[in-house]
Short mmCIF file of C-alpha atoms in Angstrom, two decimals:
data_model
loop_
_atom_site.label_atom_id
_atom_site.label_comp_id
_atom_site.label_asym_id
_atom_site.label_seq_id
_atom_site.Cartn_x
_atom_site.Cartn_y
_atom_site.Cartn_z
CA MET A 333 -1.71 32.32 12.95
CA ILE A 334 0.10 29.66 10.96
CA LEU A 335 -1.30 26.67 12.54
CA LYS A 336 -4.87 28.33 11.66
CA GLN A 337 -3.76 28.77 7.98
CA ILE A 338 -2.22 25.29 7.73
CA ALA A 339 -5.73 24.10 9.29
CA LYS A 340 -7.87 25.65 7.12
CA TYR A 341 -5.56 24.28 3.96
CA PHE A 342 -6.42 21.02 5.08
CA GLN A 343 -10.03 21.43 5.52
CA PHE A 344 -9.47 20.49 9.48
CA ASP A 345 -13.32 21.60 10.10
CA LYS A 346 -14.87 20.27 6.80
CA LEU A 347 -13.28 16.92 8.04
CA LYS A 348 -13.88 17.32 11.12
CA THR A 349 -10.27 16.51 12.61
CA ASN A 350 -7.75 18.41 14.42
CA TYR A 351 -3.94 18.62 14.94
CA LYS A 352 -3.46 16.19 17.99
CA THR A 353 -5.73 13.24 15.78
CA GLU A 354 -3.75 13.91 12.72
CA ILE A 355 -0.53 13.53 14.51
CA ILE A 356 -1.49 10.71 15.94
CA ALA A 357 -2.48 9.21 12.77
CA GLY A 358 0.40 10.36 10.90
CA ILE A 359 3.07 8.38 13.51
CA THR A 360 0.71 5.39 13.38
CA THR A 361 1.03 5.10 9.59
CA TYR A 362 4.96 5.82 9.83
CA ILE A 363 5.06 2.68 12.33
CA SER A 364 2.80 0.25 10.47
CA MET A 365 5.25 0.96 7.40
CA VAL A 366 8.43 1.73 8.74
CA TYR A 367 9.57 -2.16 8.26
CA ILE A 368 9.89 -1.05 4.21
CA MET A 369 12.72 1.07 5.04
CA PHE A 370 15.00 -2.15 6.34
CA VAL A 371 12.70 -4.74 3.85
CA ASN A 372 13.16 -2.77 0.93
CA PRO A 373 16.92 -2.57 0.75
CA ASN A 374 17.47 -6.73 1.79
CA VAL A 375 15.35 -7.31 -1.34
CA LEU A 376 16.85 -5.13 -3.87
CA GLY A 377 20.07 -6.01 -2.09
CA ALA A 378 19.81 -9.39 -3.58
CA SER A 379 19.80 -8.15 -7.09
CA GLY A 380 23.35 -6.41 -6.53
CA MET A 381 22.17 -2.94 -5.69
CA ASP A 382 23.77 -1.49 -2.65
CA LYS A 383 21.77 -1.78 0.59
CA GLY A 384 22.87 1.77 2.04
CA ALA A 385 21.95 3.77 -1.08
CA VAL A 386 18.58 1.59 -1.55
CA PHE A 387 17.69 2.44 2.23
CA THR A 388 18.10 6.19 1.83
CA ALA A 389 16.25 6.29 -1.61
CA THR A 390 13.34 4.11 -0.18
CA ALA A 391 13.24 6.75 2.91
CA LEU A 392 13.20 9.65 0.33
CA ALA A 393 10.96 8.25 -1.89
CA SER A 394 8.42 7.22 0.67
CA ALA A 395 9.10 10.92 2.15
CA ILE A 396 8.35 12.96 -0.81
CA GLY A 397 5.18 10.52 -1.99
CA CYS A 398 3.84 11.31 1.27
CA PHE A 399 4.72 15.01 0.82
CA LEU A 400 2.79 14.99 -2.63
CA MET A 401 -0.37 13.16 -1.84
CA GLY A 402 -0.78 15.22 1.55
CA ILE A 403 -0.48 18.85 0.07
CA ILE A 404 -1.58 18.30 -3.29
CA ALA A 405 -4.27 15.63 -2.96
CA ASN A 406 -5.52 16.14 0.73
CA TYR A 407 -5.50 12.50 1.31
CA PRO A 408 -4.36 10.76 4.42
CA ILE A 409 -2.69 7.60 1.96
CA ALA A 410 1.07 7.18 2.28
CA SER A 411 3.38 6.40 -0.38
CA ALA A 412 6.29 4.08 -0.51
CA PRO A 413 8.13 1.20 -2.42
CA ALA A 414 5.36 -1.69 -3.08
CA LEU A 415 6.24 -5.03 -2.00
CA GLY A 416 5.58 -7.59 -4.42
CA ILE A 417 6.68 -5.71 -7.05
CA ASN A 418 10.13 -5.15 -5.81
CA ALA A 419 10.57 -9.35 -4.97
CA PHE A 420 9.66 -9.55 -8.99
CA PHE A 421 12.56 -6.85 -9.57
CA ALA A 422 15.21 -8.45 -7.66
CA TYR A 423 14.23 -12.39 -8.07
CA SER A 424 12.57 -12.45 -11.17
CA VAL A 425 13.79 -9.67 -13.81
CA VAL A 426 17.77 -9.43 -12.27
CA ILE A 427 18.20 -12.94 -11.35
CA GLY A 428 15.72 -14.75 -13.18
CA MET A 429 15.92 -12.78 -16.59
CA HIS A 430 19.88 -11.96 -16.03
CA VAL A 431 18.93 -8.13 -16.53
CA PRO A 432 21.22 -6.22 -15.01
CA TRP A 433 19.93 -3.95 -12.19
CA GLN A 434 20.70 -0.73 -13.82
CA THR A 435 18.70 -1.70 -16.67
CA ALA A 436 15.63 -2.96 -14.41
CA LEU A 437 15.90 0.44 -12.48
CA ALA A 438 15.37 1.89 -16.16
CA GLY A 439 12.77 -0.17 -16.80
CA VAL A 440 11.00 1.52 -13.75
CA PHE A 441 11.65 4.80 -14.82
CA VAL A 442 10.01 4.35 -18.21
CA ALA A 443 7.25 2.49 -16.68
CA SER A 444 6.49 5.36 -14.53
CA LEU A 445 6.61 7.72 -17.67
CA ILE A 446 4.06 5.90 -19.20
CA PHE A 447 2.24 6.36 -16.11
CA VAL A 448 2.57 9.95 -15.79
CA LEU A 449 1.15 9.83 -19.42
CA ILE A 450 -2.23 7.88 -18.82
CA THR A 451 -2.88 10.02 -15.54
CA VAL A 452 -2.75 13.06 -17.60
CA PHE A 453 -5.23 11.97 -20.01
CA LYS A 454 -7.18 10.60 -17.05
CA LEU A 455 -7.35 7.05 -18.55
CA ARG A 456 -6.69 5.87 -14.77
CA GLU A 457 -9.46 8.06 -13.31
CA LEU A 458 -11.64 6.80 -16.10
CA ILE A 459 -11.14 3.37 -14.73
CA ILE A 460 -11.40 4.00 -11.18
CA ASN A 461 -15.22 5.72 -11.82
CA ALA A 462 -16.16 3.07 -13.86
CA ILE A 463 -15.52 0.53 -11.28
CA PRO A 464 -19.11 -0.71 -10.05
CA VAL A 465 -19.66 0.32 -6.44
CA ASP A 466 -20.41 -3.34 -4.80
CA LEU A 467 -16.81 -3.91 -6.31
CA LYS A 468 -15.25 -1.00 -4.68
CA HIS A 469 -16.73 -2.44 -1.54
CA ALA A 470 -15.26 -5.77 -2.26
CA ILE A 471 -11.81 -4.11 -2.79
CA SER A 472 -11.58 -2.18 0.43
CA SER A 473 -12.76 -5.68 2.17
CA GLY A 474 -10.40 -7.71 0.30
CA ILE A 475 -7.58 -5.25 1.73
CA GLY A 476 -8.95 -5.39 5.08
CA LEU A 477 -8.18 -9.36 4.48
CA PHE A 478 -5.02 -9.02 3.07
CA VAL A 479 -4.13 -6.64 5.71
CA ALA A 480 -5.07 -8.82 8.48
CA PHE A 481 -3.29 -11.93 6.91
CA LEU A 482 -0.11 -9.58 6.50
CA GLY A 483 -0.53 -8.81 10.35
CA LEU A 484 -0.85 -12.45 11.14
CA SER A 485 1.84 -13.93 9.44
CA GLN A 486 4.30 -11.09 10.36
CA GLY A 487 3.37 -11.70 14.12
CA GLY A 488 3.83 -15.51 13.68
CA ILE A 489 0.29 -16.78 14.67
CA VAL A 490 -0.09 -17.78 11.28
CA VAL A 491 2.89 -19.89 9.31
CA ALA A 492 3.73 -21.88 5.99
CA ASN A 493 2.69 -25.25 6.48
CA LYS A 494 3.82 -27.84 3.80
CA SER A 495 0.77 -30.17 4.04
CA THR A 496 -1.89 -27.44 4.08
CA MET A 497 -0.10 -24.25 2.97
CA VAL A 498 -0.52 -22.25 5.75
CA GLY A 499 -1.11 -23.14 9.63
CA LEU A 500 -1.53 -21.99 13.06
CA GLY A 501 2.23 -20.99 14.29
CA SER A 502 4.17 -22.17 17.47
CA PHE A 503 3.24 -20.77 20.83
CA LEU A 504 6.77 -21.77 21.76
CA VAL A 505 8.44 -18.61 20.14
CA PRO A 506 8.32 -16.41 22.61
CA SER A 507 8.20 -13.54 19.97
CA THR A 508 4.67 -14.79 19.03
CA TRP A 509 3.49 -13.91 22.41
CA LEU A 510 4.93 -10.49 21.71
CA THR A 511 1.67 -10.38 19.06
CA VAL A 512 -0.86 -11.80 21.33
CA PHE A 513 -0.32 -9.47 24.02
CA GLY A 514 -0.83 -6.61 21.78
CA LEU A 515 -3.84 -8.01 20.36
CA VAL A 516 -5.33 -8.56 23.34
CA VAL A 517 -4.50 -5.04 24.43
CA THR A 518 -5.18 -3.68 20.94
CA ILE A 519 -8.59 -5.48 21.02
CA PHE A 520 -9.68 -4.16 24.81
CA LEU A 521 -8.83 -0.53 23.79
CA MET A 522 -11.03 -0.63 20.72
CA VAL A 523 -13.61 -2.30 22.18
CA ARG A 524 -13.66 0.11 25.12
CA LYS A 525 -13.34 3.20 22.24
CA VAL A 526 -10.00 4.54 24.04
CA PRO A 527 -9.11 7.32 21.71
CA GLY A 528 -6.14 6.31 19.52
CA GLY A 529 -6.48 2.58 20.80
CA ILE A 530 -4.53 1.17 17.77
CA PHE A 531 -1.53 3.64 18.02
CA VAL A 532 -1.45 3.22 22.33
CA GLY A 533 -1.76 -0.65 21.45
CA MET A 534 1.44 -0.67 19.63
CA ILE A 535 3.36 1.58 22.65
CA LEU A 536 2.14 -0.49 25.03
CA THR A 537 3.29 -3.91 23.21
CA THR A 538 7.10 -2.26 22.47
CA VAL A 539 7.24 -1.14 25.96
CA PHE A 540 6.47 -4.67 27.47
CA GLY A 541 8.56 -6.11 24.57
CA LEU A 542 11.60 -4.35 26.03
CA LEU A 543 10.91 -5.18 29.53
CA THR A 544 10.74 -8.93 28.98
CA GLY A 545 13.83 -8.85 26.50
CA LEU A 546 11.73 -9.91 23.36
CA ILE A 547 12.82 -6.74 22.03
CA HIS A 548 16.25 -5.19 22.37
CA ALA A 549 17.15 -1.88 23.19
CA PRO A 550 19.35 0.16 20.62
CA ALA A 551 22.91 0.42 21.47
CA HIS A 552 22.82 4.00 19.35
CA ILE A 553 20.66 6.62 19.12
CA VAL A 554 21.82 8.43 15.84
CA SER A 555 23.55 7.32 12.96
CA ALA A 556 24.32 9.16 9.22
CA ALA A 557 22.49 8.45 6.36
CA PRO A 558 24.24 6.34 3.63
CA SER A 559 25.13 7.83 0.61
CA LEU A 560 22.36 7.46 -2.34
CA LYS A 561 25.20 8.19 -5.22
CA PRO A 562 25.48 4.39 -5.98
CA THR A 563 21.95 4.49 -7.54
CA PHE A 564 21.00 8.20 -7.88
CA LEU A 565 19.86 8.81 -11.61
CA THR A 566 21.49 5.78 -12.76
CA ALA A 567 17.99 4.80 -14.31
CA ILE A 568 18.22 7.48 -17.05
CA SER A 569 21.92 6.44 -18.24
CA HIS A 570 20.50 3.32 -18.98
CA VAL A 571 17.22 3.63 -20.71
CA GLY A 572 18.63 3.14 -23.87
CA ASP A 573 19.37 -0.89 -22.71
CA ILE A 574 15.76 -1.21 -22.98
CA ASN A 575 16.06 -2.45 -26.67
CA THR A 576 14.28 -5.98 -26.51
CA LEU A 577 10.80 -7.56 -26.47
CA GLN A 578 11.64 -8.76 -23.34
CA LEU A 579 12.76 -5.73 -21.56
CA TRP A 580 9.47 -4.28 -22.71
CA VAL A 581 7.41 -7.04 -21.11
CA VAL A 582 9.06 -6.05 -18.03
CA VAL A 583 7.94 -2.36 -18.62
CA LEU A 584 4.60 -3.34 -19.43
CA THR A 585 4.77 -5.75 -16.07
CA PHE A 586 5.95 -3.07 -13.76
CA LEU A 587 3.35 -0.69 -14.94
CA LEU A 588 0.80 -3.21 -14.91
CA VAL A 589 1.35 -4.30 -11.46
CA THR A 590 1.71 -0.67 -10.37
CA PHE A 591 -1.32 0.70 -11.74
CA PHE A 592 -3.61 -1.62 -10.42
CA ASP A 593 -2.28 -2.22 -6.80
CA THR A 594 -2.07 1.52 -6.32
CA ALA A 595 -5.56 1.90 -7.90
CA GLY A 596 -7.39 -0.58 -5.55
CA THR A 597 -5.51 0.12 -2.77
CA LEU A 598 -6.47 4.10 -3.09
CA VAL A 599 -9.98 2.92 -3.86
CA GLY A 600 -10.07 0.74 -0.74
CA LEU A 601 -8.52 3.38 1.68
CA ALA A 602 -10.93 6.23 0.31
CA THR A 603 -14.10 4.27 0.81
CA GLN A 604 -12.60 2.87 4.53
CA ALA A 605 -12.09 6.63 5.29
CA GLY A 606 -15.72 7.73 3.86
CA PHE A 607 -14.07 9.97 0.96
CA MET A 608 -16.51 8.18 -2.03
CA LYS A 609 -19.57 10.33 -3.24
CA ASP A 610 -21.80 9.14 -5.97
CA ASN A 611 -19.52 6.21 -6.35
CA LYS A 612 -16.37 8.59 -7.17
CA MET A 613 -13.74 9.55 -5.33
CA PRO A 614 -13.04 13.22 -5.11
CA ARG A 615 -9.62 14.83 -6.37
CA VAL A 616 -9.08 11.61 -7.57
CA GLY A 617 -6.80 13.38 -10.67
CA LYS A 618 -4.56 14.68 -7.80
CA ALA A 619 -4.50 11.80 -5.90
CA LEU A 620 -3.20 9.73 -8.82
CA MET A 621 -0.67 12.22 -10.35
CA SER A 622 0.47 12.51 -7.12
CA ASP A 623 0.80 8.71 -6.99
CA SER A 624 2.40 8.85 -10.30
CA ALA A 625 4.83 11.35 -9.11
CA SER A 626 6.01 9.49 -6.64
CA MET A 627 6.89 6.58 -8.77
CA LEU A 628 9.03 8.60 -11.27
CA THR A 629 10.62 9.97 -8.42
CA GLY A 630 11.75 6.87 -6.75
CA SER A 631 12.93 5.62 -9.93
CA LEU A 632 15.44 8.59 -10.02
CA LEU A 633 16.56 8.06 -6.68
CA GLY A 634 16.92 4.15 -7.15
CA THR A 635 14.19 2.11 -5.87
CA SER A 636 11.57 -0.17 -7.20
CA PRO A 637 7.90 1.04 -8.18
CA VAL A 638 6.26 3.54 -5.25
CA GLY A 639 2.50 3.30 -4.68
CA ALA A 640 -0.04 3.96 -2.45
CA PHE A 641 0.52 1.92 1.17
CA VAL A 642 -2.22 -0.27 2.45
CA GLU A 643 -0.77 0.14 5.98
CA SER A 644 -2.13 3.93 5.66
CA SER A 645 -5.65 2.12 6.70
CA ALA A 646 -3.90 2.27 10.53
CA GLY A 647 -3.28 5.70 10.41
CA ILE A 648 -6.94 5.87 8.90
CA ALA A 649 -8.28 3.88 11.52
CA VAL A 650 -7.39 6.36 14.59
CA GLY A 651 -8.89 9.37 12.55
CA GLY A 652 -6.66 10.59 10.02
CA ARG A 653 -8.63 11.86 7.55
CA SER A 654 -6.66 15.13 6.06
CA GLY A 655 -3.35 15.06 3.91
CA PHE A 656 -1.83 16.48 7.03
CA THR A 657 -1.55 12.98 8.15
CA VAL A 658 0.61 11.79 5.91
CA VAL A 659 2.59 14.78 5.93
CA VAL A 660 3.50 14.03 9.41
CA THR A 661 4.46 10.51 7.95
CA GLY A 662 6.39 12.14 5.51
CA ILE A 663 8.46 13.69 8.43
CA MET A 664 8.74 11.08 10.22
CA PHE A 665 10.57 9.20 7.16
CA LEU A 666 12.61 11.72 7.14
CA LEU A 667 13.60 11.74 10.56
CA GLY A 668 13.99 7.98 10.22
CA LEU A 669 17.34 8.50 7.80
CA PHE A 670 19.27 9.98 11.06
CA PHE A 671 17.53 8.00 13.59
CA SER A 672 17.32 4.13 12.23
CA PRO A 673 18.74 2.67 15.12
CA LEU A 674 15.70 3.53 17.40
CA LEU A 675 13.62 1.72 14.46
CA THR A 676 14.56 -1.83 15.55
CA VAL A 677 12.36 -1.43 18.53
CA VAL A 678 9.66 -1.32 16.14
CA THR A 679 9.38 -5.17 15.44
CA SER A 680 6.76 -7.08 12.84
CA GLN A 681 5.67 -8.17 16.23
CA VAL A 682 4.52 -4.78 17.16
CA THR A 683 2.84 -3.73 14.24
CA ALA A 684 0.96 -7.27 13.72
CA PRO A 685 -2.15 -6.67 15.94
CA ALA A 686 -2.56 -3.00 14.64
CA LEU A 687 -2.70 -4.88 10.98
CA VAL A 688 -5.34 -7.28 12.50
CA ILE A 689 -7.69 -4.99 13.87
CA VAL A 690 -7.54 -2.67 10.51
CA GLY A 691 -8.38 -5.72 8.85
CA VAL A 692 -11.41 -6.10 10.67
CA LEU A 693 -12.42 -2.38 10.30
CA MET A 694 -11.66 -2.31 6.48
CA ALA A 695 -14.23 -5.84 6.28
CA GLN A 696 -16.96 -4.18 7.21
CA GLN A 697 -17.68 -2.91 4.11
CA THR A 698 -18.97 -6.19 2.76
CA ARG A 699 -22.30 -5.50 4.68
CA GLU A 700 -22.50 -2.51 1.71
CA ILE A 701 -22.06 -5.70 -1.09
CA ALA A 702 -25.28 -6.65 -2.93
CA TRP A 703 -25.05 -10.61 -1.54
CA ASP A 704 -28.30 -11.57 -2.75
CA LYS A 705 -27.72 -11.22 -6.52
CA LEU A 706 -24.83 -14.19 -7.70
CA GLU A 707 -23.81 -11.79 -10.33
CA ILE A 708 -22.48 -9.36 -8.02
CA ALA A 709 -21.48 -11.66 -4.97
CA ILE A 710 -19.48 -13.98 -6.99
CA PRO A 711 -17.09 -11.48 -8.58
CA ALA A 712 -17.13 -9.76 -5.35
CA PHE A 713 -16.19 -12.55 -3.60
CA LEU A 714 -13.16 -13.57 -5.41
CA ILE A 715 -11.84 -10.23 -5.11
CA ILE A 716 -11.99 -10.48 -1.32
CA ILE A 717 -10.80 -13.76 -1.07
CA GLY A 718 -8.28 -13.25 -3.92
CA MET A 719 -5.95 -10.73 -2.22
CA PRO A 720 -5.27 -12.70 0.64
CA LEU A 721 -4.70 -16.02 -1.10
CA THR A 722 -2.62 -14.94 -4.19
CA TYR A 723 -0.75 -12.31 -1.51
CA SER A 724 -1.45 -9.77 -4.05
CA ILE A 725 -4.12 -6.98 -4.57
CA SER A 726 -3.87 -6.85 -8.16
CA ASP A 727 -4.25 -10.74 -8.52
CA GLY A 728 -7.52 -10.25 -6.65
CA ILE A 729 -8.72 -7.70 -8.78
CA ALA A 730 -8.08 -9.57 -11.99
CA LEU A 731 -10.40 -12.47 -10.41
CA GLY A 732 -12.94 -10.21 -10.24
CA PHE A 733 -12.95 -8.34 -12.88
CA ILE A 734 -12.65 -11.11 -14.73
CA THR A 735 -15.76 -13.08 -13.78
CA TYR A 736 -17.88 -9.76 -13.19
CA PRO A 737 -18.67 -9.14 -17.34
CA ILE A 738 -19.37 -13.01 -17.51
CA ALA A 739 -21.43 -13.21 -14.63
CA MET A 740 -23.53 -9.96 -15.87
CA ILE A 741 -24.09 -11.62 -19.18
CA ALA A 742 -25.04 -14.63 -17.87
CA ALA A 743 -28.01 -12.63 -15.48
CA LYS A 744 -28.73 -10.74 -18.77
CA ARG A 745 -27.43 -7.44 -17.32
CA GLY A 746 -24.78 -7.14 -19.62
CA LYS A 747 -25.81 -3.77 -21.06
CA GLU A 748 -25.46 -2.31 -17.55
CA VAL A 749 -21.39 -3.06 -17.47
CA HIS A 750 -19.61 0.17 -18.27
CA PRO A 751 -17.26 -0.26 -21.29
CA LEU A 752 -14.22 -0.05 -19.51
CA MET A 753 -14.62 -2.92 -17.45
CA TYR A 754 -15.58 -5.09 -20.57
CA ALA A 755 -11.92 -3.70 -21.93
CA LEU A 756 -10.39 -4.75 -18.64
CA PHE A 757 -11.40 -8.03 -18.87
CA PHE A 758 -9.37 -8.62 -21.90
CA VAL A 759 -6.59 -6.19 -19.88
CA PHE A 760 -6.72 -9.00 -17.12
CA ILE A 761 -6.66 -12.09 -19.19
CA GLY A 762 -3.50 -10.76 -20.97
CA PHE A 763 -2.28 -9.48 -17.54
CA ILE A 764 -2.22 -13.02 -16.03
CA ALA A 765 -0.71 -14.42 -19.60
CA ILE A 766 1.98 -11.79 -19.18
CA LEU A 767 2.53 -13.02 -15.57
CA ASN A 768 2.93 -17.03 -16.52
CA ALA A 769 4.98 -16.34 -19.29
#
């Protein structure tokens, strides 16, 4: 009876899904993004923050973010502390500007309060609805290329190259062959349309890694979660430290990067899952409020800005369609607090093939773009190519949104551009200026 009520709440029948599919999708999403539990403490640890506390804060903030998005908005879109902005927090703000991490955390808290306010007044919703449908498809496709690039680089197939910026990795590195194995297996499973092919591919890759010694079995299974005390509520007690123009610029940067990163991710994932209707995202207000509340919660626990995670696309790719998917993901994050030694078997080479295949699936949105119209094709292309090349969703969006009104005016279609898109033209120019400053 309870299972039927839960299925009814999450609209399983309407979304044509079931418990098996949703659970597999939730676990797939978790496996694809679990690396953040280890990467985030290392990045923020460089700023002087207690790594153990950040580990616990990351897991709790991710779990709460998943629960909020799943239960309130009923979307299979997971949340966690975002990559990129955490590096800005540690290396640019704390190390570069010599701002204490406690003050930087207070900056995240203030930015999240502003985030909640502009969500309540539906500014974010208005902006998302104002984005032209072609650019929404471009955002989804761009995220696909970005995710694939992440996978190829994490798997060692694409590496940094001083001569050409990027190049083919070395196949003399044993772990790279783990990625190759996973990619071949996952391609075979997906082409043969095996249910949950991406998830099955990750399991087989893990088993292969353990059998060949490329992945080391953990010495322990259970461990206690580190104390949250060093970072808990530190943000509130240091709000008064935000008293200079430089620190308000930091707050504004936290706000802008998170705003457009999460907006782009939500649009891209909703487009991938087929949720968009008449160029609008149903329940977008609830999704945005869940997202804003997650960022606020994360700042109180003690981590950099929390936002929608692009790796949710892996769960969507295996059939996740309701919020129950990320409820499962959230539960996995809570369990991960106590079974962290087991997580070491899920290496970047295990998740890399999944991200590459997800990139292929998301890039299919390019077929919906009006490529025969240059005023649409140029900004769309800049969004698509900009995300992986700048390693930033928000930067890719900036390139496209700046060129869109210019191209439309040149095509004598300026009157068709939504007023908010003209406003975003100036916002993004200011955004790029702030980042360069």
